[in-house]
Amino acid sequence: MSETRQRTEIVRVRLTPAELAELRAKAGGSVAGFVRAAALGRRLKVRDPALVAGLTNLGRLGGLLQRALTQIDAGKNSAALRPQIEATLAAVRRAADGIAGTLPGA
């Protein structure tokens, strides 16, 4: 049986509208999962969607830069571009590492 189906008990909590809004903002996803993890002392995996999207886009950009380097190696692009592409790829990797370091569970 899945973990979700094993959870049969329901707990109700009264909140003000402001408290509920704050809880939803902090949860970033499932409020129930957030409350369960916080109450049971489990590691929270709340991630800001904007940061995750930024990290995803940096990953895509890094892949494109790596592909350009592969094309240079295959003789399909000018070798004169290699230093600039390598420097840009290194900057993208540093930026991605910086973002990843801010995410919980990273």
Tab-separated table of N, CA and C in Angstrom:
chain	number	residue	atom	x	y	z
A	1	MET	N	0.853	-1.179	0.000
A	1	MET	CA	0.000	0.000	0.000
A	1	MET	C	0.897	1.239	0.000
A	2	SER	N	0.513	2.241	-0.783
A	2	SER	CA	1.330	3.445	-0.870
A	2	SER	C	1.293	4.217	0.446
A	3	GLU	N	2.309	5.062	0.635
A	3	GLU	CA	2.397	5.851	1.865
A	3	GLU	C	1.188	6.772	2.000
A	4	THR	N	0.714	7.314	0.888
A	4	THR	CA	-0.435	8.222	0.921
A	4	THR	C	-1.673	7.499	1.436
A	5	ARG	N	-1.891	6.297	0.988
A	5	ARG	CA	-3.074	5.551	1.410
A	5	ARG	C	-2.979	5.078	2.854
A	6	GLN	N	-1.790	5.015	3.388
A	6	GLN	CA	-1.622	4.631	4.785
A	6	GLN	C	-1.993	5.773	5.713
A	7	ARG	N	-2.037	6.971	5.203
A	7	ARG	CA	-2.391	8.147	6.003
A	7	ARG	C	-3.910	8.280	6.007
A	8	THR	N	-4.512	7.763	7.035
A	8	THR	CA	-5.971	7.758	7.105
A	8	THR	C	-6.524	8.757	8.106
A	9	GLU	N	-5.675	9.307	8.975
A	9	GLU	CA	-6.143	10.208	10.021
A	9	GLU	C	-6.070	11.664	9.548
A	10	ILE	N	-7.050	12.441	9.945
A	10	ILE	CA	-7.122	13.844	9.546
A	10	ILE	C	-7.067	14.712	10.792
A	11	VAL	N	-6.260	15.763	10.743
A	11	VAL	CA	-6.148	16.727	11.831
A	11	VAL	C	-6.595	18.072	11.285
A	12	ARG	N	-7.490	18.723	12.013
A	12	ARG	CA	-7.966	20.044	11.594
A	12	ARG	C	-7.336	21.097	12.489
A	13	VAL	N	-6.979	22.221	11.891
A	13	VAL	CA	-6.355	23.318	12.617
A	13	VAL	C	-7.057	24.606	12.218
A	14	ARG	N	-7.341	25.450	13.210
A	14	ARG	CA	-7.947	26.752	12.913
A	14	ARG	C	-6.844	27.783	12.728
A	15	LEU	N	-6.958	28.561	11.642
A	15	LEU	CA	-5.991	29.611	11.328
A	15	LEU	C	-6.732	30.872	10.910
A	16	THR	N	-6.093	31.996	11.094
A	16	THR	CA	-6.631	33.232	10.536
A	16	THR	C	-6.319	33.228	9.040
A	17	PRO	N	-7.018	34.035	8.262
A	17	PRO	CA	-6.689	34.110	6.829
A	17	PRO	C	-5.225	34.490	6.586
A	18	ALA	N	-4.679	35.380	7.409
A	18	ALA	CA	-3.279	35.783	7.259
A	18	ALA	C	-2.348	34.620	7.565
A	19	GLU	N	-2.662	33.845	8.601
A	19	GLU	CA	-1.823	32.691	8.941
A	19	GLU	C	-1.854	31.651	7.829
A	20	LEU	N	-3.044	31.426	7.269
A	20	LEU	CA	-3.153	30.456	6.179
A	20	LEU	C	-2.362	30.918	4.960
A	21	ALA	N	-2.432	32.194	4.642
A	21	ALA	CA	-1.672	32.725	3.507
A	21	ALA	C	-0.174	32.556	3.731
A	22	GLU	N	0.272	32.853	4.964
A	22	GLU	CA	1.697	32.696	5.284
A	22	GLU	C	2.116	31.227	5.207
A	23	LEU	N	1.266	30.340	5.692
A	23	LEU	CA	1.562	28.907	5.659
A	23	LEU	C	1.668	28.414	4.219
A	24	ARG	N	0.729	28.849	3.389
A	24	ARG	CA	0.770	28.442	1.972
A	24	ARG	C	2.025	28.966	1.279
A	25	ALA	N	2.407	30.194	1.602
A	25	ALA	CA	3.603	30.778	0.992
A	25	ALA	C	4.854	30.012	1.420
A	26	LYS	N	4.937	29.678	2.694
A	26	LYS	CA	6.103	28.939	3.188
A	26	LYS	C	6.139	27.522	2.656
A	27	ALA	N	4.962	26.906	2.518
A	27	ALA	CA	4.901	25.520	2.051
A	27	ALA	C	5.383	25.420	0.610
A	28	GLY	N	5.004	26.380	-0.210
A	28	GLY	CA	5.428	26.353	-1.601
A	28	GLY	C	4.847	25.202	-2.387
A	29	GLY	N	4.037	24.403	-1.800
A	29	GLY	CA	3.433	23.249	-2.461
A	29	GLY	C	2.362	22.681	-1.555
A	30	SER	N	2.534	21.447	-1.159
A	30	SER	CA	1.564	20.780	-0.306
A	30	SER	C	1.629	21.317	1.122
A	31	VAL	N	0.540	21.947	1.565
A	31	VAL	CA	0.483	22.442	2.940
A	31	VAL	C	0.512	21.258	3.903
A	32	ALA	N	-0.218	20.204	3.578
A	32	ALA	CA	-0.255	19.029	4.455
A	32	ALA	C	1.141	18.424	4.611
A	33	GLY	N	1.868	18.285	3.510
A	33	GLY	CA	3.221	17.738	3.581
A	33	GLY	C	4.160	18.625	4.372
A	34	PHE	N	3.998	19.931	4.192
A	34	PHE	CA	4.823	20.892	4.916
A	34	PHE	C	4.572	20.798	6.418
A	35	VAL	N	3.294	20.809	6.799
A	35	VAL	CA	2.944	20.739	8.228
A	35	VAL	C	3.392	19.407	8.816
A	36	ARG	N	3.185	18.320	8.096
A	36	ARG	CA	3.578	16.990	8.584
A	36	ARG	C	5.096	16.934	8.814
A	37	ALA	N	5.860	17.405	7.861
A	37	ALA	CA	7.321	17.373	7.996
A	37	ALA	C	7.788	18.262	9.145
A	38	ALA	N	7.204	19.457	9.255
A	38	ALA	CA	7.606	20.377	10.326
A	38	ALA	C	7.251	19.802	11.692
A	39	ALA	N	6.054	19.251	11.819
A	39	ALA	CA	5.602	18.734	13.112
A	39	ALA	C	6.369	17.491	13.536
A	40	LEU	N	6.787	16.693	12.588
A	40	LEU	CA	7.476	15.440	12.912
A	40	LEU	C	8.994	15.573	12.869
A	41	GLY	N	9.478	16.802	12.673
A	41	GLY	CA	10.918	17.035	12.684
A	41	GLY	C	11.638	16.466	11.479
A	42	ARG	N	10.937	16.303	10.397
A	42	ARG	CA	11.558	15.782	9.171
A	42	ARG	C	12.141	16.930	8.365
A	43	ARG	N	13.034	16.595	7.497
A	43	ARG	CA	13.662	17.599	6.643
A	43	ARG	C	12.639	18.158	5.668
A	44	LEU	N	12.568	19.465	5.601
A	44	LEU	CA	11.642	20.125	4.690
A	44	LEU	C	12.287	20.306	3.331
A	45	LYS	N	11.539	20.034	2.299
A	45	LYS	CA	12.045	20.190	0.941
A	45	LYS	C	11.237	21.262	0.218
A	46	VAL	N	11.195	22.438	0.811
A	46	VAL	CA	10.470	23.556	0.219
A	46	VAL	C	11.420	24.290	-0.703
A	47	ARG	N	11.013	24.424	-1.932
A	47	ARG	CA	11.874	25.086	-2.913
A	47	ARG	C	11.112	26.190	-3.608
A	48	ASP	N	11.752	27.317	-3.728
A	48	ASP	CA	11.154	28.460	-4.407
A	48	ASP	C	11.081	28.141	-5.901
A	49	PRO	N	9.877	28.151	-6.471
A	49	PRO	CA	9.744	27.810	-7.894
A	49	PRO	C	10.595	28.683	-8.811
A	50	ALA	N	10.772	29.952	-8.462
A	50	ALA	CA	11.586	30.839	-9.301
A	50	ALA	C	13.044	30.401	-9.288
A	51	LEU	N	13.551	29.983	-8.129
A	51	LEU	CA	14.937	29.514	-8.069
A	51	LEU	C	15.113	28.209	-8.839
A	52	VAL	N	14.142	27.324	-8.700
A	52	VAL	CA	14.220	26.056	-9.424
A	52	VAL	C	14.176	26.307	-10.927
A	53	ALA	N	13.312	27.229	-11.365
A	53	ALA	CA	13.228	27.559	-12.791
A	53	ALA	C	14.544	28.163	-13.281
A	54	GLY	N	15.127	29.037	-12.468
A	54	GLY	CA	16.412	29.630	-12.832
A	54	GLY	C	17.501	28.574	-12.960
A	55	LEU	N	17.522	27.643	-12.023
A	55	LEU	CA	18.505	26.566	-12.053
A	55	LEU	C	18.301	25.682	-13.284
A	56	THR	N	17.048	25.414	-13.605
A	56	THR	CA	16.731	24.613	-14.796
A	56	THR	C	17.216	25.316	-16.062
A	57	ASN	N	16.959	26.605	-16.147
A	57	ASN	CA	17.386	27.357	-17.332
A	57	ASN	C	18.905	27.435	-17.443
A	58	LEU	N	19.578	27.586	-16.316
A	58	LEU	CA	21.047	27.577	-16.350
A	58	LEU	C	21.571	26.219	-16.808
A	59	GLY	N	20.903	25.159	-16.390
A	59	GLY	CA	21.289	23.817	-16.845
A	59	GLY	C	21.137	23.670	-18.347
A	60	ARG	N	20.046	24.195	-18.872
A	60	ARG	CA	19.837	24.145	-20.329
A	60	ARG	C	20.902	24.952	-21.071
A	61	LEU	N	21.192	26.137	-20.551
A	61	LEU	CA	22.216	26.980	-21.167
A	61	LEU	C	23.573	26.279	-21.125
A	62	GLY	N	23.884	25.669	-20.003
A	62	GLY	CA	25.142	24.924	-19.893
A	62	GLY	C	25.217	23.798	-20.909
A	63	GLY	N	24.093	23.122	-21.113
A	63	GLY	CA	24.054	22.043	-22.105
A	63	GLY	C	24.306	22.549	-23.516
A	64	LEU	N	23.726	23.697	-23.820
A	64	LEU	CA	23.945	24.284	-25.151
A	64	LEU	C	25.400	24.709	-25.342
A	65	LEU	N	25.989	25.276	-24.296
A	65	LEU	CA	27.399	25.672	-24.382
A	65	LEU	C	28.294	24.446	-24.540
A	66	GLN	N	27.974	23.384	-23.815
A	66	GLN	CA	28.755	22.149	-23.927
A	66	GLN	C	28.633	21.574	-25.341
A	67	ARG	N	27.434	21.685	-25.899
A	67	ARG	CA	27.229	21.207	-27.268
A	67	ARG	C	28.066	22.024	-28.256
A	68	ALA	N	28.161	23.334	-28.030
A	68	ALA	CA	28.988	24.178	-28.901
A	68	ALA	C	30.450	23.743	-28.828
A	69	LEU	N	30.916	23.390	-27.617
A	69	LEU	CA	32.297	22.904	-27.481
A	69	LEU	C	32.485	21.588	-28.231
A	70	THR	N	31.494	20.730	-28.179
A	70	THR	CA	31.570	19.455	-28.901
A	70	THR	C	31.642	19.698	-30.408
A	71	GLN	N	30.876	20.694	-30.867
A	71	GLN	CA	30.909	21.024	-32.293
A	71	GLN	C	32.261	21.614	-32.701
A	72	ILE	N	32.883	22.361	-31.815
A	72	ILE	CA	34.227	22.873	-32.097
A	72	ILE	C	35.195	21.703	-32.234
A	73	ASP	N	35.077	20.735	-31.308
A	73	ASP	CA	35.953	19.564	-31.362
A	73	ASP	C	35.748	18.768	-32.650
A	74	ALA	N	34.523	18.784	-33.173
A	74	ALA	CA	34.219	18.057	-34.408
A	74	ALA	C	34.540	18.880	-35.654
A	75	GLY	N	35.038	20.110	-35.456
A	75	GLY	CA	35.398	20.960	-36.584
A	75	GLY	C	34.219	21.689	-37.209
A	76	LYS	N	33.075	21.712	-36.533
A	76	LYS	CA	31.881	22.351	-37.091
A	76	LYS	C	31.775	23.825	-36.709
A	77	ASN	N	32.553	24.267	-35.732
A	77	ASN	CA	32.579	25.670	-35.305
A	77	ASN	C	34.025	26.132	-35.200
A	78	SER	N	34.214	27.432	-35.217
A	78	SER	CA	35.548	28.013	-35.154
A	78	SER	C	36.185	27.768	-33.786
A	79	ALA	N	37.411	27.283	-33.801
A	79	ALA	CA	38.152	27.031	-32.564
A	79	ALA	C	38.450	28.333	-31.818
A	80	ALA	N	38.383	29.456	-32.509
A	80	ALA	CA	38.629	30.745	-31.869
A	80	ALA	C	37.551	31.080	-30.829
A	81	LEU	N	36.399	30.431	-30.936
A	81	LEU	CA	35.312	30.667	-29.991
A	81	LEU	C	35.491	29.909	-28.672
A	82	ARG	N	36.361	28.900	-28.677
A	82	ARG	CA	36.498	28.029	-27.504
A	82	ARG	C	36.762	28.784	-26.199
A	83	PRO	N	37.713	29.720	-26.118
A	83	PRO	CA	37.962	30.391	-24.832
A	83	PRO	C	36.741	31.139	-24.297
A	84	GLN	N	36.019	31.788	-25.189
A	84	GLN	CA	34.834	32.531	-24.760
A	84	GLN	C	33.733	31.583	-24.283
A	85	ILE	N	33.541	30.501	-25.002
A	85	ILE	CA	32.508	29.534	-24.624
A	85	ILE	C	32.879	28.860	-23.303
A	86	GLU	N	34.138	28.485	-23.147
A	86	GLU	CA	34.566	27.857	-21.891
A	86	GLU	C	34.400	28.806	-20.703
A	87	ALA	N	34.731	30.084	-20.894
A	87	ALA	CA	34.578	31.061	-19.816
A	87	ALA	C	33.104	31.249	-19.459
A	88	THR	N	32.259	31.303	-20.477
A	88	THR	CA	30.822	31.456	-20.235
A	88	THR	C	30.263	30.222	-19.548
A	89	LEU	N	30.687	29.048	-19.970
A	89	LEU	CA	30.237	27.803	-19.347
A	89	LEU	C	30.655	27.754	-17.882
A	90	ALA	N	31.869	28.175	-17.584
A	90	ALA	CA	32.329	28.201	-16.193
A	90	ALA	C	31.485	29.168	-15.355
A	91	ALA	N	31.129	30.311	-15.930
A	91	ALA	CA	30.288	31.280	-15.215
A	91	ALA	C	28.891	30.720	-14.974
A	92	VAL	N	28.347	30.026	-15.960
A	92	VAL	CA	27.026	29.406	-15.804
A	92	VAL	C	27.069	28.355	-14.705
A	93	ARG	N	28.129	27.552	-14.689
A	93	ARG	CA	28.251	26.516	-13.647
A	93	ARG	C	28.363	27.135	-12.257
A	94	ARG	N	29.119	28.235	-12.137
A	94	ARG	CA	29.233	28.924	-10.834
A	94	ARG	C	27.886	29.468	-10.391
A	95	ALA	N	27.160	30.048	-11.315
A	95	ALA	CA	25.834	30.591	-10.987
A	95	ALA	C	24.888	29.473	-10.561
A	96	ALA	N	24.900	28.357	-11.297
A	96	ALA	CA	24.039	27.228	-10.952
A	96	ALA	C	24.409	26.656	-9.585
A	97	ASP	N	25.698	26.552	-9.299
A	97	ASP	CA	26.136	26.050	-7.997
A	97	ASP	C	25.689	26.988	-6.877
A	98	GLY	N	25.748	28.303	-7.145
A	98	GLY	CA	25.303	29.275	-6.161
A	98	GLY	C	23.822	29.154	-5.866
A	99	ILE	N	23.017	28.965	-6.904
A	99	ILE	CA	21.577	28.791	-6.703
A	99	ILE	C	21.299	27.477	-6.005
A	100	ALA	N	21.941	26.412	-6.446
A	100	ALA	CA	21.703	25.102	-5.838
A	100	ALA	C	22.056	25.110	-4.352
A	101	GLY	N	23.059	25.889	-3.978
A	101	GLY	CA	23.463	25.960	-2.577
A	101	GLY	C	22.433	26.630	-1.701
A	102	THR	N	21.492	27.380	-2.286
A	102	THR	CA	20.467	28.061	-1.489
A	102	THR	C	19.220	27.204	-1.308
A	103	LEU	N	19.110	26.105	-2.061
A	103	LEU	CA	17.914	25.283	-1.990
A	103	LEU	C	18.005	24.277	-0.845
A	104	PRO	N	16.902	24.068	-0.114
A	104	PRO	CA	16.901	23.065	0.941
A	104	PRO	C	17.175	21.693	0.351
A	105	GLY	N	17.888	20.891	1.068
A	105	GLY	CA	18.214	19.551	0.612
A	105	GLY	C	19.348	19.515	-0.374
A	106	ALA	N	19.958	20.656	-0.595
A	106	ALA	CA	21.070	20.712	-1.559
A	106	ALA	C	22.356	20.279	-0.902
